[in-house]
Structures are given as structure tokens and as C-alpha cells.
Short mmCIF file of C-alpha atoms and ligand atoms in Angstrom, two decimals:
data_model
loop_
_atom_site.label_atom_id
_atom_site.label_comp_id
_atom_site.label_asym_id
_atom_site.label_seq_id
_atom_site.Cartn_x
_atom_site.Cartn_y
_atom_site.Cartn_z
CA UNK A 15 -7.31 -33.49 29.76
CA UNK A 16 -5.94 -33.36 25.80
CA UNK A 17 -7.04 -30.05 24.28
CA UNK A 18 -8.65 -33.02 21.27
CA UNK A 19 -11.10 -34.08 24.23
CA UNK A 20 -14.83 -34.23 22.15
CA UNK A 21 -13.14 -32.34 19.35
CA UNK A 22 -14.30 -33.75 15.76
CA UNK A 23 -12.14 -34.55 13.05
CA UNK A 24 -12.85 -35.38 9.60
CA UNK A 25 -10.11 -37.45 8.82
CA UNK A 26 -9.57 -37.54 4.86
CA UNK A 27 -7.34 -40.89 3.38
CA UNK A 28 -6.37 -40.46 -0.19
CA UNK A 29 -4.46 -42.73 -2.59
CA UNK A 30 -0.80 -43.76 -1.74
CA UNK A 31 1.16 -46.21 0.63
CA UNK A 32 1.19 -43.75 3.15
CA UNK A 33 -2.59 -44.65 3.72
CA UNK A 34 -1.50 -47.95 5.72
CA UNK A 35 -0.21 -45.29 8.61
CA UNK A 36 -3.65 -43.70 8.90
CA UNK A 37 -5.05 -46.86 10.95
CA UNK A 38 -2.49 -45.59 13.22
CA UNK A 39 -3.23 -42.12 13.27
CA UNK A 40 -6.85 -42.89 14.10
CA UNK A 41 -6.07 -44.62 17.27
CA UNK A 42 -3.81 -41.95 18.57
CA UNK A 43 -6.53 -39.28 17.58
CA UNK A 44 -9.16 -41.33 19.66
CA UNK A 45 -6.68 -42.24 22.51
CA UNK A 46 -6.40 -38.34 22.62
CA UNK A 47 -10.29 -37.84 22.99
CA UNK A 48 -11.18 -36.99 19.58
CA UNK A 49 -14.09 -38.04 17.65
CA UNK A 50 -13.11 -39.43 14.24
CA UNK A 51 -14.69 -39.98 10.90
CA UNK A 52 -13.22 -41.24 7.86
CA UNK A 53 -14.09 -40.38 4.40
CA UNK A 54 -11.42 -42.27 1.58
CA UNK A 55 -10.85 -41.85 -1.69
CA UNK A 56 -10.82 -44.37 -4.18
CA UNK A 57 -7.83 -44.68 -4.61
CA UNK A 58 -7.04 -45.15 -0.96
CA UNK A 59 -9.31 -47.99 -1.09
CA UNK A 60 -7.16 -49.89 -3.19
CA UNK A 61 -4.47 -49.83 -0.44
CA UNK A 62 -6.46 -50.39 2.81
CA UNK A 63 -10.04 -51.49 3.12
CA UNK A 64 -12.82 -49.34 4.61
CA UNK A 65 -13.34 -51.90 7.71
CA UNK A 66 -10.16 -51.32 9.38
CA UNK A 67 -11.08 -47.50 9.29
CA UNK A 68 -14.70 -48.15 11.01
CA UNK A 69 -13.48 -50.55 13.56
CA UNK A 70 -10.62 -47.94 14.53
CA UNK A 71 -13.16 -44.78 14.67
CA UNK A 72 -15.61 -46.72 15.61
CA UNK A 73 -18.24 -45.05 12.51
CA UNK A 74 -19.08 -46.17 9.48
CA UNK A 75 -16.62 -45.08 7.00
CA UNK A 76 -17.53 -42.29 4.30
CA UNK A 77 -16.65 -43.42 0.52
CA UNK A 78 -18.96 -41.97 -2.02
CA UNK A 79 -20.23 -38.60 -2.47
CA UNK A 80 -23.58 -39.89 -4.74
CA UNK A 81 -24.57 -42.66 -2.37
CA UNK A 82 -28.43 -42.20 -1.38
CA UNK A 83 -28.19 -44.29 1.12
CA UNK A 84 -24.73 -42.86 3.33
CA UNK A 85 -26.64 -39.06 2.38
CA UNK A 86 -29.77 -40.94 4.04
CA UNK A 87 -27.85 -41.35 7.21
CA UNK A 88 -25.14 -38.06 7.32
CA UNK A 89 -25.19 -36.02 4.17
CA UNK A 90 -22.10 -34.58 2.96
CA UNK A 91 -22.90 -31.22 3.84
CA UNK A 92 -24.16 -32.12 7.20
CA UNK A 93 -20.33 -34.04 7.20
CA UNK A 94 -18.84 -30.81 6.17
CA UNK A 95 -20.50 -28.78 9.19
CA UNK A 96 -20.03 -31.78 11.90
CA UNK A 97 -16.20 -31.41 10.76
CA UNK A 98 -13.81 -28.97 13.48
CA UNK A 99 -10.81 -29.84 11.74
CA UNK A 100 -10.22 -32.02 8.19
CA UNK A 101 -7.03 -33.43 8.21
CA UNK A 102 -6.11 -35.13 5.04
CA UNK A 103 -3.49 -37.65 5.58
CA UNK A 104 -1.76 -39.35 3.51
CA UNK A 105 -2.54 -35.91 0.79
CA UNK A 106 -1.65 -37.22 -2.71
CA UNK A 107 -0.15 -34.99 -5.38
CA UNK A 108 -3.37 -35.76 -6.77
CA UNK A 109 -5.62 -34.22 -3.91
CA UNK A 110 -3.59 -31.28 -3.68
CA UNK A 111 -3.81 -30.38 -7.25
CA UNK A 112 -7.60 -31.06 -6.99
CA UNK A 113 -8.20 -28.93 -4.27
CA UNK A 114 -5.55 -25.88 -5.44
CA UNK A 115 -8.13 -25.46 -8.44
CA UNK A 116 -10.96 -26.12 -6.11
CA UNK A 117 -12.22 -29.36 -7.66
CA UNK A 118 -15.02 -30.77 -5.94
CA UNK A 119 -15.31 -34.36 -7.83
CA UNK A 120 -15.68 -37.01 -5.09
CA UNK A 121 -16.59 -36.87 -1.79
CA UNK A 122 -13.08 -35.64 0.11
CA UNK A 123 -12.69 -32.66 -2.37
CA UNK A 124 -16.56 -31.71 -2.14
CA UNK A 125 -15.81 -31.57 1.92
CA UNK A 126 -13.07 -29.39 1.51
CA UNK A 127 -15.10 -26.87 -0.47
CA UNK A 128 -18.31 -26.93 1.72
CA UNK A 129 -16.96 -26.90 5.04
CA UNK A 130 -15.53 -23.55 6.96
CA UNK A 131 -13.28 -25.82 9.37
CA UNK A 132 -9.71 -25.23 8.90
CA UNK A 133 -8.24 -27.72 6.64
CA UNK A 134 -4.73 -29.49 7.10
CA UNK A 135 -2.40 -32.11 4.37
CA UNK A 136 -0.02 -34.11 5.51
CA UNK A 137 1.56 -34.67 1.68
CA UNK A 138 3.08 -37.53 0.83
CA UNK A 139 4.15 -38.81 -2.20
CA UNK A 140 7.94 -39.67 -4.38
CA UNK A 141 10.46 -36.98 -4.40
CA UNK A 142 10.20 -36.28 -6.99
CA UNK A 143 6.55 -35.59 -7.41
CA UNK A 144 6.79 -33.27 -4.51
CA UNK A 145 9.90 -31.69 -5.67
CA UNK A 146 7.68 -31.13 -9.75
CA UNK A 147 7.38 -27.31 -10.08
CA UNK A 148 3.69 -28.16 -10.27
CA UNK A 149 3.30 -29.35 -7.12
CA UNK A 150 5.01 -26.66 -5.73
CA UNK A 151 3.22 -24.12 -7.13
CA UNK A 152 -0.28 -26.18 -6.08
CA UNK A 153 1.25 -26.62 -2.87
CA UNK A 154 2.38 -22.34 -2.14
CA UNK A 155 -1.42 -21.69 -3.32
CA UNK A 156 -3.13 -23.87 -0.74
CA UNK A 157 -0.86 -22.14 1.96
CA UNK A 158 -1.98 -19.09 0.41
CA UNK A 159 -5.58 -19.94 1.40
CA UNK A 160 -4.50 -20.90 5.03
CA UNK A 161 -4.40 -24.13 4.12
CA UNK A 162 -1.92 -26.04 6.61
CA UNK A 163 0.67 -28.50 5.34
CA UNK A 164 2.54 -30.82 7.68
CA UNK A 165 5.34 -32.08 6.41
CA UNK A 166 6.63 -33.84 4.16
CA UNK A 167 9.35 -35.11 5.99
CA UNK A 168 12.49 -36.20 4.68
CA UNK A 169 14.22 -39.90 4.67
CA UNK A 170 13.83 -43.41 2.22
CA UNK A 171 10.82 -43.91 0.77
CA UNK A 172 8.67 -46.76 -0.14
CA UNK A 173 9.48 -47.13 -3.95
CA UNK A 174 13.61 -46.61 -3.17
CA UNK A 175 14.26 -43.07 -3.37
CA UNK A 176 15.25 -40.83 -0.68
CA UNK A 177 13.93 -37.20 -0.20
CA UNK A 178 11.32 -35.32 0.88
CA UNK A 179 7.54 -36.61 0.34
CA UNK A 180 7.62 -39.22 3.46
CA UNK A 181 4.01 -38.48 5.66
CA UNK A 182 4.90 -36.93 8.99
CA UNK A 183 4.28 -40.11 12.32
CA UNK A 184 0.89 -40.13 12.89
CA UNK A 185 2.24 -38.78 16.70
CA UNK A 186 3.52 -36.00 15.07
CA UNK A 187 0.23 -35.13 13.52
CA UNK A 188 -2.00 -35.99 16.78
CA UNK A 189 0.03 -33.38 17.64
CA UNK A 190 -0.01 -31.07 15.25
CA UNK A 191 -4.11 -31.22 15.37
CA UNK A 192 -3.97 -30.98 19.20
CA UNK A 193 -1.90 -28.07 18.77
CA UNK A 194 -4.21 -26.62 16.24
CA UNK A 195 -7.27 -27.23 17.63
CA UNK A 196 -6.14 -26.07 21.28
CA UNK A 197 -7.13 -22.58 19.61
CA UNK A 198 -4.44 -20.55 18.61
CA UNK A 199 -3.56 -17.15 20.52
CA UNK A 200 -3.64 -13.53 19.44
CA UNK A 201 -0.72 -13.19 21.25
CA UNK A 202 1.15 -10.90 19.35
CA UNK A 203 -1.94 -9.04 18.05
CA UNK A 204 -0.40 -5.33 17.25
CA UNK A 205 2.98 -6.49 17.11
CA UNK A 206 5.76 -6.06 14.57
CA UNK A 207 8.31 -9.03 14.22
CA UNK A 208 11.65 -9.42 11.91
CA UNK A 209 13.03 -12.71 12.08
CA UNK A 210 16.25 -13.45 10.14
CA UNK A 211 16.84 -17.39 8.49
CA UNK A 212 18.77 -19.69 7.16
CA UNK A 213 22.23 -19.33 6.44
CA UNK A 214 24.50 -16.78 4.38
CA UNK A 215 26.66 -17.34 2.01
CA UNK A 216 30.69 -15.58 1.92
CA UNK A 217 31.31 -15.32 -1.60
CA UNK A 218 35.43 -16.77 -2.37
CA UNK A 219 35.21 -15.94 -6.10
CA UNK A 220 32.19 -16.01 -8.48
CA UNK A 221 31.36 -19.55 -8.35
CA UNK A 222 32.56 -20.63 -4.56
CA UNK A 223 30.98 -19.52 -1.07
CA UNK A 224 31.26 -20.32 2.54
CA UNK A 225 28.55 -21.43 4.21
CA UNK A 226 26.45 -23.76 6.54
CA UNK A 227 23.77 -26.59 6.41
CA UNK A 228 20.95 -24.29 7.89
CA UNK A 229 18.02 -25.09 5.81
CA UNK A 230 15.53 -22.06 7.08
CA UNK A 231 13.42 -24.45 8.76
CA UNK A 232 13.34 -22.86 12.33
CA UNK A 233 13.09 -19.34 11.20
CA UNK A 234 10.19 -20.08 8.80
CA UNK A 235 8.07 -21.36 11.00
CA UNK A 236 8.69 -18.55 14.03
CA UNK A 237 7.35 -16.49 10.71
CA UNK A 238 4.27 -18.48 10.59
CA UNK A 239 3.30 -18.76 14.04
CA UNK A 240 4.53 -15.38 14.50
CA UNK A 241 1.92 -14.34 11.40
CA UNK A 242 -0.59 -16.72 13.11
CA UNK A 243 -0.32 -14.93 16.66
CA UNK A 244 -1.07 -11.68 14.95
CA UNK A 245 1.77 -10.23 14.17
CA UNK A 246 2.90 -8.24 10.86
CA UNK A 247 6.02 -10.38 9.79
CA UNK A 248 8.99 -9.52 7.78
CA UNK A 249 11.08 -12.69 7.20
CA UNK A 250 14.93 -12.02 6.19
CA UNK A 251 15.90 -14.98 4.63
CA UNK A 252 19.09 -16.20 2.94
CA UNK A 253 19.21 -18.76 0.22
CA UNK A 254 17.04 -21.42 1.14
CA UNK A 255 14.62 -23.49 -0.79
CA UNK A 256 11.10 -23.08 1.12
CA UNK A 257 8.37 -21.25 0.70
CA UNK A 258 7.11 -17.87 2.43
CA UNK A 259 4.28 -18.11 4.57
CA UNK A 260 1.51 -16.73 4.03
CA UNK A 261 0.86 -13.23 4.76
CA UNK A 262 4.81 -12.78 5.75
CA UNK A 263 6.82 -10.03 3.85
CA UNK A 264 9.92 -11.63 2.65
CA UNK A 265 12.99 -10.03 2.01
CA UNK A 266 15.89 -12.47 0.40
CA UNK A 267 19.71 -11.68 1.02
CA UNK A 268 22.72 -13.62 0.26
CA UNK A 269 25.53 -12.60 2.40
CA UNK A 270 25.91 -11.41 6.52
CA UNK A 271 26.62 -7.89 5.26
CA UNK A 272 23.09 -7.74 3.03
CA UNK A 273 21.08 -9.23 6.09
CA UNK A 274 22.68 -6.79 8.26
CA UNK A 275 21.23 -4.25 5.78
CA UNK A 276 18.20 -5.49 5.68
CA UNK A 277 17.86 -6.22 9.14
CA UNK A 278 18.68 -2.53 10.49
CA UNK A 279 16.05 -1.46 8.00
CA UNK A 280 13.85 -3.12 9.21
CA UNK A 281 13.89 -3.73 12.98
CA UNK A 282 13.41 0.18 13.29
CA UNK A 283 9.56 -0.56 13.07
CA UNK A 284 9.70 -3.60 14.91
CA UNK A 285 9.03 -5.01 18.42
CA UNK A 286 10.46 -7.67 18.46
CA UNK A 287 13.43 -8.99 16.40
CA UNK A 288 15.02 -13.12 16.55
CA UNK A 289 17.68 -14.00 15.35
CA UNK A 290 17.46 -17.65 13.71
CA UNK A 291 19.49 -17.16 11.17
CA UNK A 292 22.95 -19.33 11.10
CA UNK A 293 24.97 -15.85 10.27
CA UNK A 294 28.75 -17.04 9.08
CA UNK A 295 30.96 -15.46 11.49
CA UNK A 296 34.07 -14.86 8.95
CA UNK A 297 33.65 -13.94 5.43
CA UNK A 298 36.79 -14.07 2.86
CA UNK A 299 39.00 -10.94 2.83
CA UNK A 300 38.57 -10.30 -0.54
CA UNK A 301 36.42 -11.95 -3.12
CA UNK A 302 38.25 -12.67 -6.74
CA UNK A 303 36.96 -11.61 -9.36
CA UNK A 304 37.61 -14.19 -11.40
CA UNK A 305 36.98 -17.86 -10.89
CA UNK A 306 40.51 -18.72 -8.07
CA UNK A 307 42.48 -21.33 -10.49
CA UNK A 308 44.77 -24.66 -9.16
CA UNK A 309 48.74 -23.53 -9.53
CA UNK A 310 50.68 -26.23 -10.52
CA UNK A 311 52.78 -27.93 -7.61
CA UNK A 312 50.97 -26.04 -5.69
CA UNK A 313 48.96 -28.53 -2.63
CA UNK A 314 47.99 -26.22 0.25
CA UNK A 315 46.43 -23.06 -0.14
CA UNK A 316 45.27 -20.30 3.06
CA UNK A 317 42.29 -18.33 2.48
CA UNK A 318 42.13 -14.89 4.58
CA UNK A 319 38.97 -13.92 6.58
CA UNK A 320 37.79 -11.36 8.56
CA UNK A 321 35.03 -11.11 10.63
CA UNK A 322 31.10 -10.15 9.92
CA UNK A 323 29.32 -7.75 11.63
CA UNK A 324 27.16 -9.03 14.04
CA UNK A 325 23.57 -8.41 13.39
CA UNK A 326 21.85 -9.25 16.62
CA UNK A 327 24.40 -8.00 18.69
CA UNK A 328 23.95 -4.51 17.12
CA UNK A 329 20.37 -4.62 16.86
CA UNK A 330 20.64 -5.27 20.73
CA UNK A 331 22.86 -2.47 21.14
CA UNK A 332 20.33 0.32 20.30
CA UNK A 333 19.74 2.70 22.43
CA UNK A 334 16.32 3.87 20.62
CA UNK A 335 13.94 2.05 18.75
CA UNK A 336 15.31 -1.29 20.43
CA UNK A 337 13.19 -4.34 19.95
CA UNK A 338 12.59 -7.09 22.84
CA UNK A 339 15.75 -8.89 20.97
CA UNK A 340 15.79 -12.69 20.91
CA UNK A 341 18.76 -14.75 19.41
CA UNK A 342 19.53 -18.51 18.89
CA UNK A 343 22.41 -20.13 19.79
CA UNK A 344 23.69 -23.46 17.57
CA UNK A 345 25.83 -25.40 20.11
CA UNK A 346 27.89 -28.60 19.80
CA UNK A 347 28.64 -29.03 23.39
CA UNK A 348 28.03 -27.29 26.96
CA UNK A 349 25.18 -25.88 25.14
CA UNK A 350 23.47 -23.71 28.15
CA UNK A 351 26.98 -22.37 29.38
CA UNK A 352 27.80 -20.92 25.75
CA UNK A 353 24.25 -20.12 25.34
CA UNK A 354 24.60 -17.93 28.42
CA UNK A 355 27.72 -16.42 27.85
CA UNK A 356 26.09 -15.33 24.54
CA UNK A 357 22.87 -13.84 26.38
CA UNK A 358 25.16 -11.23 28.23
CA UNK A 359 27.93 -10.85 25.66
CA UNK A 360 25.37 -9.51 23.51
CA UNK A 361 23.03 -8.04 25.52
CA UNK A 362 20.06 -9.89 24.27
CA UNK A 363 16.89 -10.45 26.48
CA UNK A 364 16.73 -13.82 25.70
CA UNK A 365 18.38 -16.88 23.57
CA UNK A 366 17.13 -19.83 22.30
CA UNK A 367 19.60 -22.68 22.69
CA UNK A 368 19.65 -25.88 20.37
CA UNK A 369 21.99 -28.92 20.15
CA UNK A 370 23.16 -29.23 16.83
CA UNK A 371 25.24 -31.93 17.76
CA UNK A 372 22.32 -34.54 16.34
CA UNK A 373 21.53 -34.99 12.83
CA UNK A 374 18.22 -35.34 14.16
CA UNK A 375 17.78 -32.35 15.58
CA UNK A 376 18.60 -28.70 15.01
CA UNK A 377 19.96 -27.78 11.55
CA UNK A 378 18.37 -29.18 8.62
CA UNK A 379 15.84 -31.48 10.10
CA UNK A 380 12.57 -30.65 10.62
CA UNK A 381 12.30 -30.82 14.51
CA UNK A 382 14.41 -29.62 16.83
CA UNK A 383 14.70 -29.30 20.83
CA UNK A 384 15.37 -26.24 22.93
CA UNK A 385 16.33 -24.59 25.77
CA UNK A 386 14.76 -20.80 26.28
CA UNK A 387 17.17 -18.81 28.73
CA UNK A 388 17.05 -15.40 29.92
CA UNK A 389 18.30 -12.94 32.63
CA UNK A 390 16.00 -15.04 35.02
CA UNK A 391 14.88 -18.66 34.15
CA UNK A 392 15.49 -21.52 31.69
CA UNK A 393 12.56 -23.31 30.18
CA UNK A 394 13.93 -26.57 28.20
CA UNK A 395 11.25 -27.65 25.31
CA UNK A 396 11.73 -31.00 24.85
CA UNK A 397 12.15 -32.49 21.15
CA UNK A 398 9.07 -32.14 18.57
CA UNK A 399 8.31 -30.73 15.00
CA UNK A 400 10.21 -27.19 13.93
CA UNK A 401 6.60 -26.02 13.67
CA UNK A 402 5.26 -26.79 16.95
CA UNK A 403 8.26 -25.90 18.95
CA UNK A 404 7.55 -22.54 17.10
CA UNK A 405 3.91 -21.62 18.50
CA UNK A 406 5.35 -23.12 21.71
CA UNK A 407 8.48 -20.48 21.52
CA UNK A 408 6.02 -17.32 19.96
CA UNK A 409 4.27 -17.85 23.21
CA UNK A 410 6.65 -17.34 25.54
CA UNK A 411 8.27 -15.04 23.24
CA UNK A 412 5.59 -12.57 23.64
CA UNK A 413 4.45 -12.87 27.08
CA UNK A 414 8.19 -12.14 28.22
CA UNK A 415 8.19 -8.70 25.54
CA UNK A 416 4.90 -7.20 27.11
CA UNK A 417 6.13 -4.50 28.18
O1 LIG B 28 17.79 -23.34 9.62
P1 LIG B 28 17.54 -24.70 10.24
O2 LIG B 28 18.09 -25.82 9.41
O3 LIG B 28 16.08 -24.88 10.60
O4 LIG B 28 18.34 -24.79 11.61
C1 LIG B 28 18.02 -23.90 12.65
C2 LIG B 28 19.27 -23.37 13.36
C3 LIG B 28 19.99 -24.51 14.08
C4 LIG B 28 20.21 -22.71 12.35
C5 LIG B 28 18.75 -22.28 14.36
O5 LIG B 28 17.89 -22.88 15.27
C6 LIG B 28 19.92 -21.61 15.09
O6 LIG B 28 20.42 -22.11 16.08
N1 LIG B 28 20.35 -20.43 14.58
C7 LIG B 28 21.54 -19.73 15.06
C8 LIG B 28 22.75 -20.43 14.57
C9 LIG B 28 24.03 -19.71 14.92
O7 LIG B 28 24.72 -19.36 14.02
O8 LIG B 28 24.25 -19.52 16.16
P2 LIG B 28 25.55 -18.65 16.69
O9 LIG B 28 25.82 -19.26 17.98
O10 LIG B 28 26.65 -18.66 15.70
O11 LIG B 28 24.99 -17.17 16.78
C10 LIG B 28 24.30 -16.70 17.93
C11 LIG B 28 23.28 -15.66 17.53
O12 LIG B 28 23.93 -14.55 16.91
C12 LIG B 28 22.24 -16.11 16.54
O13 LIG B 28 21.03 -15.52 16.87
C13 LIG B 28 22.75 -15.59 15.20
O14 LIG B 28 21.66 -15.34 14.29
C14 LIG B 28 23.40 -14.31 15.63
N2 LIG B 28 24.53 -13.88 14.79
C15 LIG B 28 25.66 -14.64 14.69
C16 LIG B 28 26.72 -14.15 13.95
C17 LIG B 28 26.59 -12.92 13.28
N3 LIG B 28 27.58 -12.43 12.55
N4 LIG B 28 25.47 -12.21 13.38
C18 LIG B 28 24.43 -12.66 14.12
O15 LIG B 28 23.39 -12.01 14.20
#
């Protein structure tokens, strides 16, 4: 039976082109089991009309917040109480700003104040709008408040640009609510997790690095569901462009010999430590100290590297104060065979192993699908959102550390 059976969601539709994929949503909620109501702003009204909304949920749909006659029949604040979950999807730029400064002006805002149900946006908007320092700074507060944000994802949007601000597939956020709502574990109540992500960067002179495309995707949301589980986080991440959960201590650090630093540090308080982080293996011999010029008649050019210290290896190769040690391995091909020969070489407990061969999938994308291996078994998680795959790998993660 889905974990949504009887569960009742307040389904909020604000203003944007995003709204048309909310019909959609609503059918996969129900298919799941879920009781649905609608409430839509204006200005989603001017993209889809009310009816399709009640015929989908099968109740009337909820418009305006001064309406004697909708309060005659379900109130707002009985609304707000009914509600287990209000998803807002498509969120505007617009709604997020309103309810960062706890606006309560219309009848979706005015929910979100007076209801204690856990609130989730999918955002959706242009680029660039997302992208606007405002929007990120409306966007870190409602995490901040245990908001939830799914998405946006990346890709072409509606008006010609391409970047992020596209509305996660309603499956993905069926999912995402099922997930939710299937009541979220203490798991790792007690527990002290470091989790290094993203990439590093080699420095070559003062303006050139080496690096990777890992975007910090995977690692930030172990952090959150890590957080979430119960655990006190500390997040080593290198330069990436996301935000820190909330309630995670963040520590930033550029290059493999900084998040070694940092990671030592702190893994001696931890119980657990993973490895997400795509650590470059070489770094250049020496770094100039001045910007590396062109020589003339000069067409090929070596550059000397030596090898990084490997951080998970030697946070595996304690012999006290060793954490239940976890690392990820990025594979193009024969993925569980290097994956394994990685598990003993290092001596880690266990290692996550992800295809990277798919643009889809793995770095820099926002889902990703794995295979879980250790000394004894191999568990393969089949392809779905960075953040799901995440509660679904903090689970296992800390049933197989119990000591
Ligand atoms: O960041 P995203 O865009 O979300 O993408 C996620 C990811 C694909 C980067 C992530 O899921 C992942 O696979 N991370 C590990 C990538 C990697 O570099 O794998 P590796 O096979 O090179 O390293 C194996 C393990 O050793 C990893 O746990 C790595 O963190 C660790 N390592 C590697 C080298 C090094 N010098 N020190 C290390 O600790």
C-alpha cells in the first residue's frame, strides 16, 4: 500500500506556466491514495481554470481567502488543520518572497502561516529570477525554517532560456511527498556525521585550476537527510554554488590538501564519515606564482603532477577514533568491479557506486542511481532524485554502523 494511502495534501498552485503540470501532479497524488485539495492563486488562475483542478481532486477548488460562502463550507483555518502536508507547486518567485517575510495576503500565504503541517515548494520560475540574489536569499531563509524546496531542476525553459528554475515531474514530487510523509526516521539520533562534497580545485598558477564537474549535489543532500535523521552534521565542501542546509555546520575548502585538513579535524568526533566528494587525484607539482605565459613557437606544453593524499583512505586507516567509513566511487565502466576493488584497497566498510557515464545521472544532475556494496551484500537503488536516493542511502547507512 503507498505510504500517501488517506494522507491529505493541501496542494497550493501559484502563478506561472508551470501550473499546467499540476493537473498532472494531482492525478498521480490520488492514484497514490492521497486526498487532495487545491487552493490557487490568482495568478494561477489566469493559466489554468479552477474546474480542471476539482474534477482531478475530486473537491471543490479553494480560491479566495474573504469568500463567506467557501468559509461557510471549510474555513481557512479549518483548511490549514485538515492539511498533513502543503505542497506548493508550481512556487513563484512571488510566493516565496511572500512567505520568506511571512505575508499572509491571499488565501495560499494565510495557509502557510496558520497551519503546523510541514510545508514543501517546488520553485519554478526563469533563470534568471531564480538565479536574482533576492531570491536566493528568500529562498536560504525558508530552508532555514524547515521549509522544503524541491528542485528547481535544470534544462530549457518555457520563455527560451536554459537553466535552473524548471518545476521538478510531478512523479518526482509524488515522490518526494510519499517520501516525506512516510515519516522520516531518527535514525541517526546521537550520531556525529562529516561528509565531504563537491570537487577540489589544484591550483596551476593564480588564475588556472584543475578540476571536475561535481556540482555538490550528492553530498548536500546526505547532509540534509543526515541532519534530518538526527544527526549533528559537519559538511566539508569545496567550491560549489548551493546552499547549506539547515542546521549543518559547513566548513568550505578549496583544494584536496585543505579538505584533508579539515576532514582529519573533524572526523575525530565523528561516527560516521562519507566520502562524496570528487577529490582530484593529482594536483600540479608546483603552483606559479605568477600567471604561466604562452612562449612564442612554443605549441605543446607538459604540466607535472603528483599525487593527493587520500582522505578517505586515511580516515579508514585509523586505528582509534575510526568512524563507520563510507566512500563513493564515480565509475565510467565495470562500475561494481572497480567499486569493489576500491572497498578493500581502502579498507572502507562500505562504497557507494554511481555511473557517471550518463549526463543524466551522477555528476552534476540532480538524480543519480546507485549501487551500495560492502564486505557482504550489494543493494542497487535504482535511478531517482539526489535527495531521495539520500534518505534512502542515510538509512542503510546507519543501520549497517550500529555497532
Ligand atoms: O557532486 P555531484 O555533482 O552531485 O556528483 C556526485 C558524485 C558523482 C561526485 C559523487 O556521487 C561521487 O561519486 N563522488 C566520488 C567521486 C570520486 O572521485 O570517486 P573516486 O573513485 O575518484 O574516489 C573514490 C573515493 O575516494 C571517494 O569517496 C572519494 O571522495 C575518495 N577520495 C578520492 C581521492 C582522494 N585523493 N581522496 C579521497 O578521499
Amino acid at each position: 500500500m503507498s505510504s500517501l494511502a488517506d494522507k491529505r495534501l493541501l496542494l497550493g498552485i501559484s502563478g506561472g506556466i508551470a501550473a499546467y503540470k499540476s493537473a498532472d501532479l494531482v492525478r498521480r497524488l490520488k492514484d497514490r491514495g492521497a486526498q487532495v485539495r487545491v487552493v490557487m492563486s490568482a495568478g494561477a488562475r489566469e493559466f489554468v481554470q479552477p474546474l480542471t483542478f476539482q474534477a482531478l481532486s475530486g473537491n471543490p477548488v479553494h480560491t479566495d481567502l474573504l469568500d463567506p460562502a467557501a468559509e461557510a463550507a471549510m474555513g481557512h483555518i479549518e483548511l490549514a488543520k485538515w492539511a498533513e502536508l502543503i505542497l506548493i507547486a508550481p512556487a513563484s518567485a512571488q510566493v516565496m518572497a511572500k512567505l520568506a517575510c511571512g505575508m499572509a495576503d491571499d488565501l495560499l500565504t494565510t495557509l502557510c502561516l496558520a497551519s503546523e503541517a510541514p510545508v514543501a515548494l517546488a520553485p519554478a520560475m526563469n533563470q534568471a529570477m531564480w538565479r536574482h540574489p533576492a531570491t536566493a536569499v528568500n529562498a536560504q531563509t525558508l530552508r532555514e525554517r524547515g521549509v522544503q524546496l524541491w528542485g528547481p531542476a535544470a534544462g530549457s525553459q518555457a520563455c527560451g532560456d536554459v537553466g535552473p528554475g524548471r518545476m521538478l515531474e510531478p512523479a518526482d514530487l509524488a515522490q518526494q511527498a510519499e517520501s516525506l510523509l512516510s515519516g522520516s526516521s531518527d535514525c541517526l539520533r546521537g550520531k556525529s556525521v562529516v561528509i565531504t562534497a563537491g570537487p577540489t580545485r589544484e591550483a596551476l598558477d593564480p588564475v588556472r585550476y584543475l578540476s571536475n564537474h561535481s556540482s555538490g549535489k550528492m553530498g548536500f543532500a546526505l547532509a540534509e537527510a543526515a541532519q534530518r535523521a538526527g544527526a549533528q552534521v559537519t559538511l566539508i565542501a569545496g567550491p560549489v554554488n548551493l546552499a547549506t542546509p539547515a542546521q549543518v555546520k559547513r566548513v568550505d575548502v578549496v583544494d584536496a590538501r585543505d579538505m584533508r585538513a579539515a576532514a582529519e579535524r573533524a572526523a575525530d568526533l565523528c561516527d560516521i564519515f562519507i566520502g562524496a566528494a570528487a577529490v582530484a587525484d593529482f594536483r600540479p607539482a608546483t603552483m606559479a606564482e605568477q600567471k604561466i605565459k604562452k612562449r612564442e613557437g612554443c605549441d605543446e606544453s607538459a604540466i607535472a603532477l603528483v599525487k593527493n593524499p587520500d582522505i578517505v583512505a586515511g580516515i579508514a586507516a585509523r586505528s582509534q577514533r575510526r568512524p563507520f567509513t563510507v566512500g563513493f566511487a564515480a565509475e565510467t565502466q565495470q562500475v561494481e568491479h572497480y567499486a569493489q576493488d576500491k572497498l578493500q584497497r581502502k579498507n572502507l566498510d562500505m562504497i557507494i557506486a554511481n555511473d557517471v557515464s550518463s549526463t543524466n545521472s551522477g555528476f552534476n544532475s540532480d538524480r543519480n542511481a546507485v549501487t551500495v556494496i560492502d564486505r557482504h551484500s550489494s543493494t542497487h537503488l535504482p535511478q531517482a532524485l539526489k535527495a531521495d536516493l539520500a534518505r534512502q542511502l542515510i538509512e542503510i547507512i546507519a543501520a549497517k554502523a550500529q555497532p
